[in-house]
Short mmCIF file of C-alpha atoms and ligand atoms in Angstrom, two decimals:
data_model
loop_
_atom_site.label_atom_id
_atom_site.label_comp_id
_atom_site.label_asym_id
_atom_site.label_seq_id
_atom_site.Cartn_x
_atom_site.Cartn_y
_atom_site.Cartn_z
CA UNK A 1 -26.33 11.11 -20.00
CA UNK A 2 -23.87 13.40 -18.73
CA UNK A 3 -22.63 12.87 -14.66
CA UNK A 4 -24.48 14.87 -12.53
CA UNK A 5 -26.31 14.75 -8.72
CA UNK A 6 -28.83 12.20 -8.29
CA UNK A 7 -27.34 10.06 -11.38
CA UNK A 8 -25.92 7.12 -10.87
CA UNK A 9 -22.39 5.70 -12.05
CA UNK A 10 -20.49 3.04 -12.97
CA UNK A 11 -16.72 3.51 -12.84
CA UNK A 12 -13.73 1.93 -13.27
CA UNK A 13 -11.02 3.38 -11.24
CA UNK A 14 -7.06 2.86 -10.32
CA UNK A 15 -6.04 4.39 -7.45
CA UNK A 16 -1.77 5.58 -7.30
CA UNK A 17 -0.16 7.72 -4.65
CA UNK A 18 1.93 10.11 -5.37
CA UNK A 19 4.89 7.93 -5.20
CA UNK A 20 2.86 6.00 -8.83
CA UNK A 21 2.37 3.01 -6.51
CA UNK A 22 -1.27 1.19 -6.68
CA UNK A 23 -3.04 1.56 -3.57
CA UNK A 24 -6.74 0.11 -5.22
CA UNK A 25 -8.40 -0.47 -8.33
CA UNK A 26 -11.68 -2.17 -9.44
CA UNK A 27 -9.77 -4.36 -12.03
CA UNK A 28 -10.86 -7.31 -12.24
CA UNK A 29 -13.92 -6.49 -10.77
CA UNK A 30 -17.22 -5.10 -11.73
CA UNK A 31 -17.16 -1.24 -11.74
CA UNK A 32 -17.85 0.54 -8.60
CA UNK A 33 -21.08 1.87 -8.59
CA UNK A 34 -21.89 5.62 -6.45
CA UNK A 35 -25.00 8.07 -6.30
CA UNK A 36 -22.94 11.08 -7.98
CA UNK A 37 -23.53 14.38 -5.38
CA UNK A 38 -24.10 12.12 -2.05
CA UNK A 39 -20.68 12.46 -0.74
CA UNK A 40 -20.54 8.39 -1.76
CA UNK A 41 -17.28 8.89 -3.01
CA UNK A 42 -14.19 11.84 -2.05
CA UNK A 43 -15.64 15.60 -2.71
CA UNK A 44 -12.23 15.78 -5.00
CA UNK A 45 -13.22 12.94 -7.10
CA UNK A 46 -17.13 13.56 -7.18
CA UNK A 47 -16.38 17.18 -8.75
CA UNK A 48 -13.38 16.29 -11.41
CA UNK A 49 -16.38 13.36 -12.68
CA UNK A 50 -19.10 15.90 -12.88
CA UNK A 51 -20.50 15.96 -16.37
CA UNK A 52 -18.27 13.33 -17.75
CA UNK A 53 -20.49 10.84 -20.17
CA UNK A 54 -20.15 6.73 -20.45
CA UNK A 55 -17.05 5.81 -22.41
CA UNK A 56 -14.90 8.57 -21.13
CA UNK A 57 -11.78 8.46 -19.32
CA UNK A 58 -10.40 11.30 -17.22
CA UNK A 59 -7.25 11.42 -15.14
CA UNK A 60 -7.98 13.34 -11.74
CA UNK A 61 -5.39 14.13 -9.19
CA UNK A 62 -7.21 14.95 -5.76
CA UNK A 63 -5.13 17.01 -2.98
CA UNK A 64 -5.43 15.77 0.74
CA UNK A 65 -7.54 18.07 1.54
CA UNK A 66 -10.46 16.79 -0.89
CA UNK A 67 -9.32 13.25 -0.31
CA UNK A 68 -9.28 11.86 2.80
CA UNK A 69 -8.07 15.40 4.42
CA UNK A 70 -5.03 16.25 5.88
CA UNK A 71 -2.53 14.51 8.18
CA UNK A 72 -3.53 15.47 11.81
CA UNK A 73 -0.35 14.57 13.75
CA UNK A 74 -2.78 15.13 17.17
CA UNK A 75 -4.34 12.07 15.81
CA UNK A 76 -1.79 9.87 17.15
CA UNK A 77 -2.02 9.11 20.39
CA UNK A 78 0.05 6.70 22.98
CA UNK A 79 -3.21 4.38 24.55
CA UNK A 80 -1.91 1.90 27.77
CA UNK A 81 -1.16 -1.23 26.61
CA UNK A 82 -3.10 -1.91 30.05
CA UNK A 83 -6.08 -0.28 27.91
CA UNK A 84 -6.16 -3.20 25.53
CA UNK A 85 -5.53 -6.15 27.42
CA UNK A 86 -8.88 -8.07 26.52
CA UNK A 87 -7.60 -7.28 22.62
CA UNK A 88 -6.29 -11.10 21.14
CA UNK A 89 -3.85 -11.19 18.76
CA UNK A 90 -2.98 -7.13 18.77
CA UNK A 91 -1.02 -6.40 15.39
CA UNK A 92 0.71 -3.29 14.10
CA UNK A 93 -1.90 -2.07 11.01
CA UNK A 94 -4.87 -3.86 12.99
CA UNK A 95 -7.96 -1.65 13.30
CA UNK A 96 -9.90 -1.16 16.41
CA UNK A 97 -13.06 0.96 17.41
CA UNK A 98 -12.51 3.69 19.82
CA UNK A 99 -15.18 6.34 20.92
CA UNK A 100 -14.13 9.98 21.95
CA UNK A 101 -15.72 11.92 24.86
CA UNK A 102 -19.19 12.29 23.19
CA UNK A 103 -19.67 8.39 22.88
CA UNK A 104 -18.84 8.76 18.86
CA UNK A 105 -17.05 5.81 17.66
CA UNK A 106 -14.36 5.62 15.16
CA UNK A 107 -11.81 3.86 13.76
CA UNK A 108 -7.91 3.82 14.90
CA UNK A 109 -4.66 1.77 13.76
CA UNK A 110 -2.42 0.52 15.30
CA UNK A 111 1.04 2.28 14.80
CA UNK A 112 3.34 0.09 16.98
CA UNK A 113 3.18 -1.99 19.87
CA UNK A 114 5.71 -0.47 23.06
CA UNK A 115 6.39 -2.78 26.04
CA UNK A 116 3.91 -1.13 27.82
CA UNK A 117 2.15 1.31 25.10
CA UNK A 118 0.10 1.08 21.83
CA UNK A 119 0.54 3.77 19.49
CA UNK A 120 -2.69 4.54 17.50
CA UNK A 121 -3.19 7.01 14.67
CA UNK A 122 -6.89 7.64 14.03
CA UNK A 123 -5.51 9.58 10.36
CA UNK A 124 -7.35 7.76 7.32
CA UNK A 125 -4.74 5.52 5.73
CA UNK A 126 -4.96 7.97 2.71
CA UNK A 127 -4.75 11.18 4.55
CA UNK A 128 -1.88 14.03 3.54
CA UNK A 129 -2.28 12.03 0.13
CA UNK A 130 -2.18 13.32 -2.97
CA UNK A 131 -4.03 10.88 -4.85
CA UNK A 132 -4.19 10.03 -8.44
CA UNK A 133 -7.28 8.22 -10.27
CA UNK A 134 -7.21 6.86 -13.42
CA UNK A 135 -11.26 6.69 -13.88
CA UNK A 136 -13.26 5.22 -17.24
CA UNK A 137 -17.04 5.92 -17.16
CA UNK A 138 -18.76 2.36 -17.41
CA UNK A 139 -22.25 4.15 -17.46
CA UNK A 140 -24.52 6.43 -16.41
CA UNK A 141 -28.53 6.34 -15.52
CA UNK A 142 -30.99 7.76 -13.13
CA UNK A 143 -31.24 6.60 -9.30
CA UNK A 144 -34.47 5.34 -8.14
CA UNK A 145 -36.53 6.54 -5.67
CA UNK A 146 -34.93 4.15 -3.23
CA UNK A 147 -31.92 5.29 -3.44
CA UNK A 148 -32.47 8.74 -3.86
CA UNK A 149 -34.13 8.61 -0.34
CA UNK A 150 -30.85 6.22 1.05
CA UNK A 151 -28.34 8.67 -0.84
CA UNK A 152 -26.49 5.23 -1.68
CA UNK A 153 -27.03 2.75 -5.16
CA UNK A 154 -28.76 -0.75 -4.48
CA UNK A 155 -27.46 -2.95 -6.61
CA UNK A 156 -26.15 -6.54 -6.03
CA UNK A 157 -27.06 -8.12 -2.58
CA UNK A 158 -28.56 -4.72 -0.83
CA UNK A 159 -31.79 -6.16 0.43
CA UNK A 160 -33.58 -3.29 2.45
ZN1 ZN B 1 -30.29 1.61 0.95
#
Protein backbone atom coordinates (compact mmCIF):
# COMPACT_ATOMS: atom_id res chain seq x y z
CA UNK A 1 0.00 0.00 0.00
CA UNK A 2 1.61 3.00 -1.15
CA UNK A 3 1.51 6.40 1.47
CA UNK A 4 -1.16 8.46 0.72
CA UNK A 5 -4.10 10.80 2.65
CA UNK A 6 -6.29 9.01 4.89
CA UNK A 7 -3.63 5.99 5.24
CA UNK A 8 -2.10 5.40 8.12
CA UNK A 9 1.76 4.96 8.96
CA UNK A 10 4.16 3.54 10.90
CA UNK A 11 7.60 5.17 10.82
CA UNK A 12 10.74 5.06 12.15
CA UNK A 13 12.44 8.32 12.12
CA UNK A 14 15.91 10.15 13.31
CA UNK A 15 15.75 13.55 13.53
CA UNK A 16 19.56 15.72 12.88
CA UNK A 17 19.94 19.45 12.50
CA UNK A 18 21.85 20.79 10.22
CA UNK A 19 24.83 20.84 12.38
CA UNK A 20 24.35 16.29 12.04
CA UNK A 21 23.49 16.47 15.76
CA UNK A 22 20.35 14.19 16.98
CA UNK A 23 17.64 16.24 18.13
CA UNK A 24 14.89 12.94 18.29
CA UNK A 25 14.42 9.60 17.09
CA UNK A 26 11.90 6.75 17.76
CA UNK A 27 14.81 4.24 18.44
CA UNK A 28 14.21 2.23 20.79
CA UNK A 29 10.76 2.77 20.63
CA UNK A 30 7.82 1.57 18.73
CA UNK A 31 7.41 3.52 15.41
CA UNK A 32 5.52 6.67 15.45
CA UNK A 33 2.33 6.24 14.10
CA UNK A 34 0.41 9.54 11.93
CA UNK A 35 -2.85 9.83 9.70
CA UNK A 36 -0.74 10.70 6.40
CA UNK A 37 -2.54 14.22 4.86
CA UNK A 38 -3.88 15.54 8.47
CA UNK A 39 -1.15 17.92 9.07
CA UNK A 40 -0.19 15.12 12.04
CA UNK A 41 3.22 15.49 11.20
CA UNK A 42 5.44 18.78 9.37
CA UNK A 43 3.84 19.65 5.71
CA UNK A 44 7.76 19.08 4.61
CA UNK A 45 7.86 15.65 5.90
CA UNK A 46 4.15 14.57 5.07
CA UNK A 47 4.92 15.39 1.22
CA UNK A 48 8.71 13.85 0.82
CA UNK A 49 6.67 10.35 2.48
CA UNK A 50 3.87 10.54 0.02
CA UNK A 51 3.69 7.32 -1.91
CA UNK A 52 6.55 5.65 -0.21
CA UNK A 53 5.57 1.73 0.54
CA UNK A 54 6.48 -0.44 3.94
CA UNK A 55 10.13 -1.40 3.93
CA UNK A 56 11.39 1.74 2.36
CA UNK A 57 13.74 4.19 3.59
CA UNK A 58 14.00 7.75 2.32
CA UNK A 59 16.26 10.54 3.49
CA UNK A 60 14.24 13.96 3.54
CA UNK A 61 15.74 17.27 4.34
CA UNK A 62 12.81 19.78 5.27
CA UNK A 63 13.60 23.73 5.06
CA UNK A 64 12.26 25.97 8.01
CA UNK A 65 9.74 27.03 6.31
CA UNK A 66 7.95 23.46 5.96
CA UNK A 67 9.26 22.54 9.37
CA UNK A 68 8.46 24.33 12.15
CA UNK A 69 8.64 27.81 10.03
CA UNK A 70 10.91 30.43 10.25
CA UNK A 71 12.71 32.24 13.08
CA UNK A 72 10.48 35.28 14.05
CA UNK A 73 12.93 37.44 16.03
CA UNK A 74 9.47 39.62 17.14
CA UNK A 75 8.83 36.47 18.96
CA UNK A 76 11.05 37.31 21.69
CA UNK A 77 9.86 39.42 23.99
CA UNK A 78 11.26 40.98 27.51
CA UNK A 79 7.97 39.95 30.09
CA UNK A 80 8.44 41.72 33.94
CA UNK A 81 9.90 39.48 36.08
CA UNK A 82 7.04 41.21 38.29
CA UNK A 83 4.75 39.31 35.60
CA UNK A 84 5.80 35.93 36.88
CA UNK A 85 6.14 36.17 40.42
CA UNK A 86 3.53 33.35 41.38
CA UNK A 87 5.90 31.07 38.80
CA UNK A 88 8.08 28.43 41.40
CA UNK A 89 11.15 27.33 40.43
CA UNK A 90 11.47 29.67 37.01
CA UNK A 91 14.32 28.02 34.78
CA UNK A 92 15.98 29.14 31.58
CA UNK A 93 14.40 26.41 28.77
CA UNK A 94 11.18 26.07 31.12
CA UNK A 95 7.92 26.37 29.19
CA UNK A 96 5.02 28.42 30.23
CA UNK A 97 1.48 29.20 28.71
CA UNK A 98 0.88 32.67 27.64
CA UNK A 99 -2.31 33.96 25.75
CA UNK A 100 -2.10 36.96 23.23
CA UNK A 101 -4.77 39.70 22.95
CA UNK A 102 -7.53 37.38 21.55
CA UNK A 103 -7.40 35.02 24.70
CA UNK A 104 -5.36 32.29 22.38
CA UNK A 105 -2.94 30.46 24.41
CA UNK A 106 0.43 29.30 23.48
CA UNK A 107 3.49 28.18 24.45
CA UNK A 108 6.78 30.39 25.32
CA UNK A 109 10.45 29.57 26.71
CA UNK A 110 12.20 30.93 28.72
CA UNK A 111 15.38 32.60 27.18
CA UNK A 112 17.09 34.02 30.33
CA UNK A 113 16.26 35.23 33.58
CA UNK A 114 17.40 39.39 34.08
CA UNK A 115 17.36 40.83 37.62
CA UNK A 116 14.24 42.22 36.96
CA UNK A 117 13.19 40.68 33.35
CA UNK A 118 12.36 37.26 31.74
CA UNK A 119 13.21 36.90 28.27
CA UNK A 120 10.74 34.61 26.38
CA UNK A 121 10.89 33.42 22.78
CA UNK A 122 7.55 31.96 21.67
CA UNK A 123 9.81 30.50 18.22
CA UNK A 124 9.29 26.53 18.10
CA UNK A 125 12.53 25.03 19.39
CA UNK A 126 13.01 23.79 15.72
CA UNK A 127 12.22 26.93 13.93
CA UNK A 128 14.89 28.53 11.17
CA UNK A 129 15.87 24.68 11.11
CA UNK A 130 16.82 22.90 8.43
CA UNK A 131 15.99 19.55 9.43
CA UNK A 132 17.12 16.22 8.32
CA UNK A 133 15.04 12.80 8.72
CA UNK A 134 16.29 9.63 8.28
CA UNK A 135 12.67 7.81 7.92
CA UNK A 136 12.07 3.71 7.34
CA UNK A 137 8.41 2.83 6.53
CA UNK A 138 7.32 0.26 9.33
CA UNK A 139 3.84 -0.07 7.54
CA UNK A 140 1.09 1.13 5.97
CA UNK A 141 -2.94 0.42 6.24
CA UNK A 142 -6.20 2.20 6.08
CA UNK A 143 -7.54 4.58 9.01
CA UNK A 144 -10.79 3.77 10.47
CA UNK A 145 -13.68 5.62 10.56
CA UNK A 146 -12.69 6.92 13.97
CA UNK A 147 -9.93 8.35 13.09
CA UNK A 148 -10.73 9.55 9.87
CA UNK A 149 -13.42 11.72 11.68
CA UNK A 150 -10.50 12.75 14.65
CA UNK A 151 -7.83 13.33 11.76
CA UNK A 152 -5.41 11.57 14.39
CA UNK A 153 -4.48 7.38 14.70
CA UNK A 154 -5.89 5.57 17.94
CA UNK A 155 -3.72 3.22 18.82
CA UNK A 156 -2.24 2.33 22.28
CA UNK A 157 -4.03 3.97 25.34
CA UNK A 158 -6.42 6.55 23.22
CA UNK A 159 -9.68 5.73 24.88
CA UNK A 160 -12.36 8.16 23.33
ZN1 LIG B 1 -9.39 10.55 18.59
Amino acid sequence: MKIKKDLVVEMHYTLKNAAGEVIDSSKGQEPMPFLQGHGNIIPGLEKALEGLETGENCEVSVEAKDGYGEYQPEAVQKIPLEALKGIDNLAVDMELSSQDDKGNSFIVRVKSIEKEAVTVDANHPLAGETLHFSVSIENVRAATKDELEHGHVHSGGCSH
